[in-house]
Short mmCIF file of C-alpha atoms in Angstrom, two decimals:
data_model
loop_
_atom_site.label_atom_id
_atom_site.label_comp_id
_atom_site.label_asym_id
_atom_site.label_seq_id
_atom_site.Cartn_x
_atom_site.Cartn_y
_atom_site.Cartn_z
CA UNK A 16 -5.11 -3.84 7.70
CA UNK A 17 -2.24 -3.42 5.09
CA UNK A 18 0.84 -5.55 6.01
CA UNK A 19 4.14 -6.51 4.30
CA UNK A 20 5.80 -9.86 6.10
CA UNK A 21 9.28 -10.08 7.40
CA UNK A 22 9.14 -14.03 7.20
CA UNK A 23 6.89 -16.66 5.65
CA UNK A 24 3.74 -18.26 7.57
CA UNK A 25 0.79 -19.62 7.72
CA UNK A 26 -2.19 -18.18 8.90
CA UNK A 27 -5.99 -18.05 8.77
CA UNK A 28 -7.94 -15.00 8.06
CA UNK A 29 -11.36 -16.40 8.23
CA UNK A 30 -10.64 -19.50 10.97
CA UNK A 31 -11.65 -22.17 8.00
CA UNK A 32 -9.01 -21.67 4.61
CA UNK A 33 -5.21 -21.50 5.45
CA UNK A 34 -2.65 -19.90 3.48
CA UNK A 35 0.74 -19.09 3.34
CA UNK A 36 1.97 -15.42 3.59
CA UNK A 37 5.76 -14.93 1.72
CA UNK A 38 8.21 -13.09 2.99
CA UNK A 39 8.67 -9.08 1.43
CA UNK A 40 4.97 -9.44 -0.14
CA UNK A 41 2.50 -7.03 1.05
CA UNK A 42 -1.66 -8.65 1.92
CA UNK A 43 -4.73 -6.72 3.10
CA UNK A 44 -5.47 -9.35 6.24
CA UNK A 45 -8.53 -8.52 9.03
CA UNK A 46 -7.48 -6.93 12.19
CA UNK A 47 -6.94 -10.22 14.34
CA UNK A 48 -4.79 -11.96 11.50
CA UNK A 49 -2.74 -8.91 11.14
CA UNK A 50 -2.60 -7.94 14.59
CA UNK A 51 -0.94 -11.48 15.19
CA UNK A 52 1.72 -11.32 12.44
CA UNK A 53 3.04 -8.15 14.13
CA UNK A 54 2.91 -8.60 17.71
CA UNK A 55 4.89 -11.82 16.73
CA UNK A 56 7.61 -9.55 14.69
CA UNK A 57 6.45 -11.78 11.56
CA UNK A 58 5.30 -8.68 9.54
CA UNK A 59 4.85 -4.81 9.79
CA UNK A 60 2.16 -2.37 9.30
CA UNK A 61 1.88 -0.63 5.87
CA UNK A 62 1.84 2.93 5.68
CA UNK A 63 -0.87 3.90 3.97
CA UNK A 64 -2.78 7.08 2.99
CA UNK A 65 -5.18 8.24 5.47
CA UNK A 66 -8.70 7.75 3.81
CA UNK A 67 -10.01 10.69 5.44
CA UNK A 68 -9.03 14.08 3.74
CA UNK A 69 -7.25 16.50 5.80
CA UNK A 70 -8.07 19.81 5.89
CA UNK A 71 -5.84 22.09 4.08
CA UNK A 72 -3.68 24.94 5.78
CA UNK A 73 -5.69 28.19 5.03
CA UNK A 74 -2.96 30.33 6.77
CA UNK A 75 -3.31 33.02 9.13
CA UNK A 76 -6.59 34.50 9.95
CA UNK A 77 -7.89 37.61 8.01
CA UNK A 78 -7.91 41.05 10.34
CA UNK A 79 -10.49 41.88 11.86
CA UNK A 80 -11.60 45.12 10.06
CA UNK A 81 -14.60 46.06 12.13
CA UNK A 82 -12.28 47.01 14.96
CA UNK A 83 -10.06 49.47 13.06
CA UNK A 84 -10.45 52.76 13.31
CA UNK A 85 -10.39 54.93 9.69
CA UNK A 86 -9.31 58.34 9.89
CA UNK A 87 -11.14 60.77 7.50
CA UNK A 88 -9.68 63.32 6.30
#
């Protein structure tokens, strides 16, 4: 999860290493890490781009043609 931090701290993204996180910098954390930082006001989520494509507006539907009468003359 994409983050940018409001203040600096530590933290632990794997439960071993620690590092510091600065203020106005932006990190790609795990979910619990990140999760943590927010709920504590620390950080906020990064918008990002949603990786999965959405679907286009195609507009209206065509007319249904099969239903329309044709006069001949």
């Amino acid at each position: 999860m994409e983050i940018k931090m409001l203040e600096t701290r530590m933290g632990s993204p794997d439960g071993v290493s620690v590092f510091s996180y600065s203020k106005g910098k932006e990190y790609e954390l795990p979910e619990g890490l990140a999760r943590v930082f927010i709920n504590e006001e620390w950080a906020k989520p990064v918008n990002t781009p949603s990786k999965t494509p959405r679907r286009k507006d195609k507009g209206a539907a065509p007319e249904n043609k099969s239903k329309t009468k044709v006069k001949k003359p």
